[in-house]
PDB file of C-alpha atoms in Angstrom:
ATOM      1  CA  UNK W   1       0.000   0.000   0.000  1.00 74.00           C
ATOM      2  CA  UNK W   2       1.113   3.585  -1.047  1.00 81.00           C
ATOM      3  CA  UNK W   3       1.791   5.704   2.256  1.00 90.00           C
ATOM      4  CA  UNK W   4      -1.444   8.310   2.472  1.00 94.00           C
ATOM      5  CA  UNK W   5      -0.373  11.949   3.196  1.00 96.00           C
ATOM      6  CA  UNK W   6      -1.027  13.352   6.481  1.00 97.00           C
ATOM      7  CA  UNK W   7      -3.900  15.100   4.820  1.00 97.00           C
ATOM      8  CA  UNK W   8      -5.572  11.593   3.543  1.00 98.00           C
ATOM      9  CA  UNK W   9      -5.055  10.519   7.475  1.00 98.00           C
ATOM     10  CA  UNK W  10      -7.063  13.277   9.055  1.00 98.00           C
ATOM     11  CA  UNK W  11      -9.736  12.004   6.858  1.00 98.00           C
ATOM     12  CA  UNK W  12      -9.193   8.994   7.618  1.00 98.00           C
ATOM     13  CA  UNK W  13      -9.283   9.450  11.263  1.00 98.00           C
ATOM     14  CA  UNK W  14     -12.421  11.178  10.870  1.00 98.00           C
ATOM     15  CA  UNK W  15     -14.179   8.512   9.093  1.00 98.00           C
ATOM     16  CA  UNK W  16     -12.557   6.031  11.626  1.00 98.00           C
ATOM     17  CA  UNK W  17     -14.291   8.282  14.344  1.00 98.00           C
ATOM     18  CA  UNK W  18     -17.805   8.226  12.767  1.00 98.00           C
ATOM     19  CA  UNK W  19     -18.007   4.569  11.751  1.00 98.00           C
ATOM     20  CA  UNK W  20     -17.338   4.255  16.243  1.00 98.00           C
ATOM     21  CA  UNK W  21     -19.692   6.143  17.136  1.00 98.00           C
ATOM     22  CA  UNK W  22     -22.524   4.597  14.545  1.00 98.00           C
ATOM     23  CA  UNK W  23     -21.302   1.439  15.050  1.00 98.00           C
ATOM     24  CA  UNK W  24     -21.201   1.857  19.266  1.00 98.00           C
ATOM     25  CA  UNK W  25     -24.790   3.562  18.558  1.00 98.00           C
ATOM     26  CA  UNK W  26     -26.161   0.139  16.640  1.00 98.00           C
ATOM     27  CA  UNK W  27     -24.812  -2.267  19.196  1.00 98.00           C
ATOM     28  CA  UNK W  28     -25.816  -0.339  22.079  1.00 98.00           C
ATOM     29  CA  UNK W  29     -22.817  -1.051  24.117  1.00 97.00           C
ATOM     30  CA  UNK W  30     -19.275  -0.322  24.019  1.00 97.00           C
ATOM     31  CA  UNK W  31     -16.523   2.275  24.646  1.00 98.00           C
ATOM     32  CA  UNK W  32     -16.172   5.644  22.610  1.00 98.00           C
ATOM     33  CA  UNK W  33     -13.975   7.356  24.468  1.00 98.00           C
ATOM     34  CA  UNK W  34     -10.847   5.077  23.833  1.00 98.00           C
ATOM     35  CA  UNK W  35     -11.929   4.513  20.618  1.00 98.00           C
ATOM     36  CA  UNK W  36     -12.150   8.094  20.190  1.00 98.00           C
ATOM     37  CA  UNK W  37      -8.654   9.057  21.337  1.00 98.00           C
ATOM     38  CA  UNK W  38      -6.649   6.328  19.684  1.00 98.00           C
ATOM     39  CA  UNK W  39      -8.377   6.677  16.591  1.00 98.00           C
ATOM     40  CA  UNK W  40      -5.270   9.161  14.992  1.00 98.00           C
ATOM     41  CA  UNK W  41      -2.240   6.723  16.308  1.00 98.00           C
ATOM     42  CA  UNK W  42      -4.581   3.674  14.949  1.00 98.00           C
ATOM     43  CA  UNK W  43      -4.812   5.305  11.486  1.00 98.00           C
ATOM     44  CA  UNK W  44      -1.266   6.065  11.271  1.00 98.00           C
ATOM     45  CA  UNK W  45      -0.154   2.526  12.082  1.00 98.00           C
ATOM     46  CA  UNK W  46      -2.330   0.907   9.265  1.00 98.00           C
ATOM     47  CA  UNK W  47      -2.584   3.448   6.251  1.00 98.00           C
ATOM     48  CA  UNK W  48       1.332   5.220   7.120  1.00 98.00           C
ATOM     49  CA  UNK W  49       3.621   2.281   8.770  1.00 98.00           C
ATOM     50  CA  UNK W  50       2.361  -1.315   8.832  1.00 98.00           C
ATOM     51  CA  UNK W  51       3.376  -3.776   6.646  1.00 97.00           C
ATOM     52  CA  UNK W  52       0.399  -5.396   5.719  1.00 98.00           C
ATOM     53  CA  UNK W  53      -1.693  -7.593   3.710  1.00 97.00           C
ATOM     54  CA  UNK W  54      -5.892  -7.963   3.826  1.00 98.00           C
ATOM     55  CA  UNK W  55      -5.371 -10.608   1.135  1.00 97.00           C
ATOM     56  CA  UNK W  56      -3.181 -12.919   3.432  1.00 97.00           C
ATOM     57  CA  UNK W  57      -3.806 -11.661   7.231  1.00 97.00           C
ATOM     58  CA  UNK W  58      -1.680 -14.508   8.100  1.00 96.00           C
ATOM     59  CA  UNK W  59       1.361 -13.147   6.320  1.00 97.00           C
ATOM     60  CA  UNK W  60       4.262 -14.388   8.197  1.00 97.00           C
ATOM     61  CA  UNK W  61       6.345 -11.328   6.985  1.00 97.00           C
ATOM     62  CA  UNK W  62       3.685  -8.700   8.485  1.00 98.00           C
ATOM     63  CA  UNK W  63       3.896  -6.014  11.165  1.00 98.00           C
ATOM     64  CA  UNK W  64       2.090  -7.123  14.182  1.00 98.00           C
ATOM     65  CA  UNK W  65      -0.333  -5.146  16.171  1.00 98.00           C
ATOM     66  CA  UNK W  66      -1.474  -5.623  19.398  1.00 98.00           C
ATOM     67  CA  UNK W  67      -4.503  -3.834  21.163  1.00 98.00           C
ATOM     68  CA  UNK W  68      -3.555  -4.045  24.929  1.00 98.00           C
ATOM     69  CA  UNK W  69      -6.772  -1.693  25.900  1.00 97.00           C
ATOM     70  CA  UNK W  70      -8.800  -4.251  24.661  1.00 97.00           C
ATOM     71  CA  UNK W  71     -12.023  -2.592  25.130  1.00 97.00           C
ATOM     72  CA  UNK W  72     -11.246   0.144  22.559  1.00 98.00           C
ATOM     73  CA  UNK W  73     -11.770  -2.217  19.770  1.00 98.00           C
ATOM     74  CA  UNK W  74     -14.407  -0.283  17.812  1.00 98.00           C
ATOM     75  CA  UNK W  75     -11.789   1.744  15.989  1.00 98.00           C
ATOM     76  CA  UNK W  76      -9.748  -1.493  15.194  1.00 98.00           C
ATOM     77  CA  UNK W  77     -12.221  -2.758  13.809  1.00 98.00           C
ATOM     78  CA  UNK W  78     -13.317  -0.007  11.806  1.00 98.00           C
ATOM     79  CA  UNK W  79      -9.274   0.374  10.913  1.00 98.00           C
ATOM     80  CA  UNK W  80      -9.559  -3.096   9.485  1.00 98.00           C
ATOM     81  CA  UNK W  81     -12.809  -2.705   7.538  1.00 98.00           C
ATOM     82  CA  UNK W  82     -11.268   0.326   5.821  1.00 98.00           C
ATOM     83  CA  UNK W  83      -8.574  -1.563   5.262  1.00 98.00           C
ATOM     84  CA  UNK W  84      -9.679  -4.368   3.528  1.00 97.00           C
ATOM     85  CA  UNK W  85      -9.502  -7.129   6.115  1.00 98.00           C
ATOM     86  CA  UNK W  86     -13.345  -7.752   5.914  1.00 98.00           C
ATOM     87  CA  UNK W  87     -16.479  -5.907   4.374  1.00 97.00           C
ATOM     88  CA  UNK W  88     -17.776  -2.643   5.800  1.00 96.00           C
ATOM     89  CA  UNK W  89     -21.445  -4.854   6.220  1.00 97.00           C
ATOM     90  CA  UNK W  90     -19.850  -6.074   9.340  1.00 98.00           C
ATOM     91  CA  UNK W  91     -19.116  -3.579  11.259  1.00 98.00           C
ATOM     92  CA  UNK W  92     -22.565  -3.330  11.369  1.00 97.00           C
ATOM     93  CA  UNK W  93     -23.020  -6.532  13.304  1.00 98.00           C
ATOM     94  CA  UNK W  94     -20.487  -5.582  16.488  1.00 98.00           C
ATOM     95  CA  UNK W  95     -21.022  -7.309  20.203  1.00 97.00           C
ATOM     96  CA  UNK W  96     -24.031  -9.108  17.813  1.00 97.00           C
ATOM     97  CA  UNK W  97     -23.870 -12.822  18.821  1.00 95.00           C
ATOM     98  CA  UNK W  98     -22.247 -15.066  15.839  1.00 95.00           C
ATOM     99  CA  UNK W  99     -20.362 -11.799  15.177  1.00 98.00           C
ATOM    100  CA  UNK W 100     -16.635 -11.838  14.490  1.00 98.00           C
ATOM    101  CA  UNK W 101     -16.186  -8.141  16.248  1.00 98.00           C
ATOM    102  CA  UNK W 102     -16.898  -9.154  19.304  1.00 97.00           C
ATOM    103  CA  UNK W 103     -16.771  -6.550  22.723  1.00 97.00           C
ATOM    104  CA  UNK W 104     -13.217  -7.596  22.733  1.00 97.00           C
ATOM    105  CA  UNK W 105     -10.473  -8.867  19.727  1.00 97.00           C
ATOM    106  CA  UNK W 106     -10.483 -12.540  19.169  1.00 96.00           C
ATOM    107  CA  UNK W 107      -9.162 -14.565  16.548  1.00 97.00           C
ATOM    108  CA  UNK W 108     -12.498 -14.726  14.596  1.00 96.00           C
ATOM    109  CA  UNK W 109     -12.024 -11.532  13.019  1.00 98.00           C
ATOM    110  CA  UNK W 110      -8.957 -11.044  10.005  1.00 97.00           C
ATOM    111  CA  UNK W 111      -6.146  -9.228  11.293  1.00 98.00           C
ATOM    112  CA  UNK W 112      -6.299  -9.744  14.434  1.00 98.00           C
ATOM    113  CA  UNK W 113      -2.960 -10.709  15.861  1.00 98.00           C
ATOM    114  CA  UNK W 114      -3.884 -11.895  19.457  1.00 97.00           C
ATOM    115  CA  UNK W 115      -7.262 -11.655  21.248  1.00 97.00           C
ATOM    116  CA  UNK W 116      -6.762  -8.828  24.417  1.00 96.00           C
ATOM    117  CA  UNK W 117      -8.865  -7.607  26.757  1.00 87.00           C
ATOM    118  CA  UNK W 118      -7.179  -8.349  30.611  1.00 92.00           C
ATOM    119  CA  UNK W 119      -5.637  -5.038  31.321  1.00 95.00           C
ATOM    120  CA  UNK W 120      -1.789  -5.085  31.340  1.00 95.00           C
ATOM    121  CA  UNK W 121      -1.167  -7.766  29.657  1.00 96.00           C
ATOM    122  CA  UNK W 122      -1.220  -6.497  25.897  1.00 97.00           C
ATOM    123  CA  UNK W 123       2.798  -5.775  26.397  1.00 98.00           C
ATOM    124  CA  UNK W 124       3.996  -8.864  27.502  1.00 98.00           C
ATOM    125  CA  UNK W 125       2.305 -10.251  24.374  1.00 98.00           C
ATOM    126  CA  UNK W 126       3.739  -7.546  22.039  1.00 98.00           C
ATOM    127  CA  UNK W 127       7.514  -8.648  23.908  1.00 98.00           C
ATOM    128  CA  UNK W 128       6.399 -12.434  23.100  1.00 98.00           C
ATOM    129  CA  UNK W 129       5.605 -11.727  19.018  1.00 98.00           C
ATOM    130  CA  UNK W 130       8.470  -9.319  19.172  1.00 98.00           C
ATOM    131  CA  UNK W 131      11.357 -11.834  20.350  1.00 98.00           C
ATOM    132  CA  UNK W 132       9.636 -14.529  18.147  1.00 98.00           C
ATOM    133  CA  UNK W 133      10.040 -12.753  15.203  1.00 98.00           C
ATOM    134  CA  UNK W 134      14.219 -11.602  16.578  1.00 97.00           C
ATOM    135  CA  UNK W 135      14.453 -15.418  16.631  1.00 97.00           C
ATOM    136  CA  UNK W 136      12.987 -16.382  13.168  1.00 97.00           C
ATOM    137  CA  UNK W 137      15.227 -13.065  11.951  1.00 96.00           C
ATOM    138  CA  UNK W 138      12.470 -11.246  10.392  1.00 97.00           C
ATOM    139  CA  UNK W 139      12.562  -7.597   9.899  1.00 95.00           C
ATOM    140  CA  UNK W 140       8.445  -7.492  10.888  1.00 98.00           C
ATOM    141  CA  UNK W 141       7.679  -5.062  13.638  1.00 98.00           C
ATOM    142  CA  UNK W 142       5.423  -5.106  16.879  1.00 98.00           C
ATOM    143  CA  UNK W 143       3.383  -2.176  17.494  1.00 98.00           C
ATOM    144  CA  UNK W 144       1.309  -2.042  20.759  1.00 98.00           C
ATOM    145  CA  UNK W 145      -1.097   0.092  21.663  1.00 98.00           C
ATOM    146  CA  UNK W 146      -1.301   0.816  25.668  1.00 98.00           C
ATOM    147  CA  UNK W 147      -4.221   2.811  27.999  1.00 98.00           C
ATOM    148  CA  UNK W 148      -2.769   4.967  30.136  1.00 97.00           C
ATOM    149  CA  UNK W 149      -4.868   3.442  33.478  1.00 97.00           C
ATOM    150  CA  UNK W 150      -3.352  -0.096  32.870  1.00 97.00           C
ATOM    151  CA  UNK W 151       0.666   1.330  33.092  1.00 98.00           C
ATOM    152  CA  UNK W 152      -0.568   0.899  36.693  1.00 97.00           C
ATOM    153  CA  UNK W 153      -0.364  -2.931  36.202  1.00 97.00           C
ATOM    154  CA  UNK W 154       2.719  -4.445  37.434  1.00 97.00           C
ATOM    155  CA  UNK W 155       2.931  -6.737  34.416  1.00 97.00           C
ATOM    156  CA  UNK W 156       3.672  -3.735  31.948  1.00 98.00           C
ATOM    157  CA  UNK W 157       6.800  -3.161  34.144  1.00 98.00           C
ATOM    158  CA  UNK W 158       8.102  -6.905  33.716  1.00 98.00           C
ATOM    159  CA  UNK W 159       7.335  -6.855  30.116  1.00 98.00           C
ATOM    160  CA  UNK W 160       9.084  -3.633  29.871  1.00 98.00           C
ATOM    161  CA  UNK W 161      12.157  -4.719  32.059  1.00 98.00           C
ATOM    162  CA  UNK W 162      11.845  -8.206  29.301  1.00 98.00           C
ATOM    163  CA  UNK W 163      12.240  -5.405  25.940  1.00 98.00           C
ATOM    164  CA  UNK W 164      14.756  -3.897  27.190  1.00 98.00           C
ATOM    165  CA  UNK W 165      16.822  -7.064  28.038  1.00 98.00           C
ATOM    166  CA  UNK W 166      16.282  -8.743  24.342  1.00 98.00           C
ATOM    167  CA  UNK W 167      16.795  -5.086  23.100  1.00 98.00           C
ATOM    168  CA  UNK W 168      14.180  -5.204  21.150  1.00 98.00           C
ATOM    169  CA  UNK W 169      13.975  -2.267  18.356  1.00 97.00           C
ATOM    170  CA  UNK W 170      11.203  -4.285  16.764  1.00 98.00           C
ATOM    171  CA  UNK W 171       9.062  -3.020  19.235  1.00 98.00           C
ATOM    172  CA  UNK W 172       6.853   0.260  19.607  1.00 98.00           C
ATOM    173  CA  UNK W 173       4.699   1.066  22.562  1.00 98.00           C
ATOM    174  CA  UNK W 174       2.255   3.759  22.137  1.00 98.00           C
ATOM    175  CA  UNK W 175       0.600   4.763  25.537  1.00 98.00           C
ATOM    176  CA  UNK W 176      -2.678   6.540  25.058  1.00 98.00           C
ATOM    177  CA  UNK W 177      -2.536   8.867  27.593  1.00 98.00           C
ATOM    178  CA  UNK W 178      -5.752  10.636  27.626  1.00 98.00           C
ATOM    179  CA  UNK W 179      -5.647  10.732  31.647  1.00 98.00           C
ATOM    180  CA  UNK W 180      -9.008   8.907  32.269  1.00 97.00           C
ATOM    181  CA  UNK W 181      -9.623   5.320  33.033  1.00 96.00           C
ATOM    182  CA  UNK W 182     -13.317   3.865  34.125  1.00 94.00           C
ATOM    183  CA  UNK W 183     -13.299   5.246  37.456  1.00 95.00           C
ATOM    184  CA  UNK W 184     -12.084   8.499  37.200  1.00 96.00           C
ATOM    185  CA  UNK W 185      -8.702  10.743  36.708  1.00 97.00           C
ATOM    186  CA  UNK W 186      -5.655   8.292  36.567  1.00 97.00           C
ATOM    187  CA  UNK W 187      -3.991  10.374  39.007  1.00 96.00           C
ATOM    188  CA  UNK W 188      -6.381   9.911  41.329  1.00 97.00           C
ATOM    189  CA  UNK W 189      -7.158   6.324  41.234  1.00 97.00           C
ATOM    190  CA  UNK W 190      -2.874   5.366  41.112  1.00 97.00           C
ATOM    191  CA  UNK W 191      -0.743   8.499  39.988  1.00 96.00           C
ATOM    192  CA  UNK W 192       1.675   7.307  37.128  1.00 96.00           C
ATOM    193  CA  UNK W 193       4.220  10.114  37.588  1.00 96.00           C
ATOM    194  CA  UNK W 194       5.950  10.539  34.900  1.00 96.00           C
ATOM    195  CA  UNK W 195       5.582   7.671  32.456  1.00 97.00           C
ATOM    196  CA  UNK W 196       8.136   8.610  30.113  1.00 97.00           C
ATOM    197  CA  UNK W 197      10.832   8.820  32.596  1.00 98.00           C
ATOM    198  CA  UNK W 198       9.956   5.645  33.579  1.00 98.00           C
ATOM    199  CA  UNK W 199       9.764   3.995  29.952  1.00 98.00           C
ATOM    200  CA  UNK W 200      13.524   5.799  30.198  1.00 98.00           C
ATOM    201  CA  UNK W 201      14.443   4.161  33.188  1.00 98.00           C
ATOM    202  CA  UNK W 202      13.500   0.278  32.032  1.00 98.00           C
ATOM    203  CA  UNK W 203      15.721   1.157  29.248  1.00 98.00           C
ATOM    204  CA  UNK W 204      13.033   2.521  26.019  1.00 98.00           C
ATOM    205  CA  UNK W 205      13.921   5.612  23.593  1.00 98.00           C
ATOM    206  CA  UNK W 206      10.700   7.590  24.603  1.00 98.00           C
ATOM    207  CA  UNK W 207       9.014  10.076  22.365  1.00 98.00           C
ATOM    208  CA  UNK W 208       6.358  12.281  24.098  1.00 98.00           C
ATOM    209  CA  UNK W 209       4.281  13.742  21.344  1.00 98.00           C
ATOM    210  CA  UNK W 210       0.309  15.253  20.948  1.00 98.00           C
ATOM    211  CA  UNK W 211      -1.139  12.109  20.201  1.00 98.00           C
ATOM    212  CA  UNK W 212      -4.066  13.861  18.337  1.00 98.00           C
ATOM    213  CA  UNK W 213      -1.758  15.278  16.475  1.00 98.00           C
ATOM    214  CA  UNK W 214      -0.914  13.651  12.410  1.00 98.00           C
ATOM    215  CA  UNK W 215       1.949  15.080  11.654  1.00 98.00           C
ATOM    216  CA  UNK W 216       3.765  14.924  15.127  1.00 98.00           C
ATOM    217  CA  UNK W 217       2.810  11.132  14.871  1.00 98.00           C
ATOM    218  CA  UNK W 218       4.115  10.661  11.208  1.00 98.00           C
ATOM    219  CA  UNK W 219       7.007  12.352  12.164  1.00 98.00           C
ATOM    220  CA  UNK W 220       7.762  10.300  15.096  1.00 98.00           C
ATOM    221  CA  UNK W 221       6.982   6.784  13.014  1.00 98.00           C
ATOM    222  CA  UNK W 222       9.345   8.286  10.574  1.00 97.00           C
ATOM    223  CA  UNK W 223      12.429   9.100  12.754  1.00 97.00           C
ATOM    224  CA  UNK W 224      11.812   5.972  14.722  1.00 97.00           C
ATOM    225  CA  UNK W 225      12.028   3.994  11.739  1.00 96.00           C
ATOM    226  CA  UNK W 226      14.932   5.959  10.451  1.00 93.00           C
ATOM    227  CA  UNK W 227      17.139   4.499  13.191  1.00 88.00           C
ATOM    228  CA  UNK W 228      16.703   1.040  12.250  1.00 86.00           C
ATOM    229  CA  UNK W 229      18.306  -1.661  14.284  1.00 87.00           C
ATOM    230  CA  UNK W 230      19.184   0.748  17.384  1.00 93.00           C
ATOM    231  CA  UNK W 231      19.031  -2.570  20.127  1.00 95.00           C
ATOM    232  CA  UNK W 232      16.036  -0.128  21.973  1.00 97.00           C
ATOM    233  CA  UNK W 233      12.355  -0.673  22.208  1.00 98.00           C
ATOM    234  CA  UNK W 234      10.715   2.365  21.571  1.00 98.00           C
ATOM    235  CA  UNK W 235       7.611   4.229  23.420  1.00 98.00           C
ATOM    236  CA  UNK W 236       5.739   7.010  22.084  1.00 98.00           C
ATOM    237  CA  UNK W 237       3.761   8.772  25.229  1.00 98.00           C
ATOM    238  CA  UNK W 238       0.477  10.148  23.223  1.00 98.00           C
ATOM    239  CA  UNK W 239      -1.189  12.971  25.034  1.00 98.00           C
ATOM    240  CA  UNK W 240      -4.472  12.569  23.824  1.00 98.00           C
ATOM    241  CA  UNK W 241      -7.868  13.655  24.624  1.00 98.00           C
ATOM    242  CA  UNK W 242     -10.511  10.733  25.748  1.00 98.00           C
ATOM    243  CA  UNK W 243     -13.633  11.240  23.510  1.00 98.00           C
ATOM    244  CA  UNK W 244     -11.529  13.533  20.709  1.00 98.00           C
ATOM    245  CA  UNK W 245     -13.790  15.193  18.641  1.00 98.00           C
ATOM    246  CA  UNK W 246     -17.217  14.618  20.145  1.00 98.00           C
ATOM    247  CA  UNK W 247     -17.898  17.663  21.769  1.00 98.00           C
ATOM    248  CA  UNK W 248     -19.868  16.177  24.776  1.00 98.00           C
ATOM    249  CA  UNK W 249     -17.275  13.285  25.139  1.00 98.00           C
ATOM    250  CA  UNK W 250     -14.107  15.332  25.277  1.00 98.00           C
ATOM    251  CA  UNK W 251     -12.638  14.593  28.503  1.00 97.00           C
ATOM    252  CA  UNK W 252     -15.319  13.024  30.013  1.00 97.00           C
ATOM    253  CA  UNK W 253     -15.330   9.678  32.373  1.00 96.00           C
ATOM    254  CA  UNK W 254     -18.749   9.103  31.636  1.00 97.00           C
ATOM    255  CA  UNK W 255     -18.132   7.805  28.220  1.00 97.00           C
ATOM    256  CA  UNK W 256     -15.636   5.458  28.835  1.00 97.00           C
ATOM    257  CA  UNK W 257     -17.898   2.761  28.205  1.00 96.00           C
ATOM    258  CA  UNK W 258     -21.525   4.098  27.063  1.00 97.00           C
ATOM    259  CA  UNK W 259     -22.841   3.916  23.798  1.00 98.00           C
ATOM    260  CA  UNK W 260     -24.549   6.961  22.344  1.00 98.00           C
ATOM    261  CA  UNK W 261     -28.530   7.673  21.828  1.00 98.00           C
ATOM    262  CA  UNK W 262     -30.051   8.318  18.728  1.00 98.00           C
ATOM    263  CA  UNK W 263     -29.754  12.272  19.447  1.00 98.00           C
ATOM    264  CA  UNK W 264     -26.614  12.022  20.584  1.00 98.00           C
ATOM    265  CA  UNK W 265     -25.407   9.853  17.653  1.00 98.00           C
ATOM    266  CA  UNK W 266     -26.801  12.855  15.134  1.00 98.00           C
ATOM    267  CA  UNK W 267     -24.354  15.145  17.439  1.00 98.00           C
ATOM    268  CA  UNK W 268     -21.140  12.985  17.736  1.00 98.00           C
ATOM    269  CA  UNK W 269     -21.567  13.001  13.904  1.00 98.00           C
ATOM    270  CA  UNK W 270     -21.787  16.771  13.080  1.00 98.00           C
ATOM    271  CA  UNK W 271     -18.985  17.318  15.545  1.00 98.00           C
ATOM    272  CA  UNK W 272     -16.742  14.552  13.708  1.00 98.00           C
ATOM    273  CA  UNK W 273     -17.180  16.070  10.229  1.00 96.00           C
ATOM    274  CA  UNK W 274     -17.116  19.837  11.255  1.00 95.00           C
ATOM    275  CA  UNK W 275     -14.528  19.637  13.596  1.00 91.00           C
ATOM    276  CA  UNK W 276     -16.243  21.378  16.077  1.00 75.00           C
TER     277      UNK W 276
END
């Protein structure tokens, strides 16, 4: 696939962002607001960076990517539809039951890497695929997607502690950090200090960027693939917004995990496609 400009992305972020919210609407369950802030780091991986195929999801030469906030799924999935992996029809059948896109990945659905879900444990899996493919010497790449509330698992600490050992450069971490989690401010439930110094300290190149941001994420894809085989796994701290453009959703805990109304579907959408 031909690398999209950072234009193309915005619009594809955008259409990412509605197809949530419709599909969210439809099922009548599920999370927006992870969806919503992950959705410009999501796009970037699969229409900038990742090596590919929706012919041959299976390709043993392919980037892998790993969804460690589970939960947020909705904007995978519509990542993959747009993609190619499977027809835009079923979207439309999400958390339905006999549906491949189920409230969490599983191995039903093409391009799905690893079925997630149990908060923390996304990275240790992303360290597994990542010293499998060292082993097998592949030049494929791991990129993981991280909430910001689970860093407060223990097991992201071993799995980081486990990159750094096995140096592995084939790996990139992307910690959504859009300071919510389901019961309110991350700093309040367990502060994380500061996360990048901490990524530092278990021995990752950290990059702390505006995760909402295209071009600071296209940049930082490009200069982290422009060092190659460096021996460091790589984190890029994205300070995001939970809910991004929905106006009602922006940084609110409520809509961590509620689906809109009808009404407030018709909203979410105008506020996606004017940019509010």
């Amino acid at each position: 696939m031909e690398k999209k400009s950072v234009e193309e992305l915005k619009e594809i972020a955008k259409d990412l962002r509605k197809k949530v919210v419709t599909i969210l609407y439809e099922a009548g369950s599920g999370h927006p607001g992870g969806s919503l802030s992950a959705a410009d780091f999501v796009t970037a991986c699969y229409f900038y960076e990742m090596n590919v195929d929706p012919k041959n999801p299976k390709w043993a030469e392919r980037d892998r990517f790993v969804l460690s906030k589970g939960h947020v799924c909705p904007v995978l999935y519509a990542a993959l539809s747009t993609r190619g992996f499977f027809p835009e029809e079923t979207l439309h059948t999400l958390r339905k039951e006999g549906s491949p896109l189920q409230g969490h990945p599983n191995f039903n659905c093409p391009g799905i890497d690893i079925p997630t879900g149990s908060l923390g444990q996304g990275l240790a899996c992303a360290v597994g695929m990542a010293i499998g493919l060292k082993y097998d010497k592949k030049n494929s790449r791991v990129f993981a997607v991280l909430g910001d509330g689970e860093c407060q698992e223990g097991e992201i600490w071993e799995a980081a502690q486990t990159a750094n050992k096995y140096k592995l450069d084939n790996l990139i971490a992307f910690v959504d950090k859009n300071n919510l989690q389901i019961d309110g401010p991350t700093d309040e439930v367990m502060p994380l200090l500061n996360l990048g110094e901490k990524f530092k300290a278990f021995g990752f190149e950290v990059y702390d960027i505006d995760g909402n941001d295209m071009n600071q994420i296209v940049q930082t894809l490009d200069e982290i693939r422009g060092k190659g085989q460096n021996q460091k796994p790589k984190c890029i701290i994205g300070r995001t917004i939970k809910g991004k453009g929905v106006s009602f959703m922006e940084n609110q805990v409520g809509w961590h995990g509620v689906a809109p109304k009808k009404d407030e579907l018709e909203r979410a959408l105008k506020d996606i496609e004017e940019g509010f």
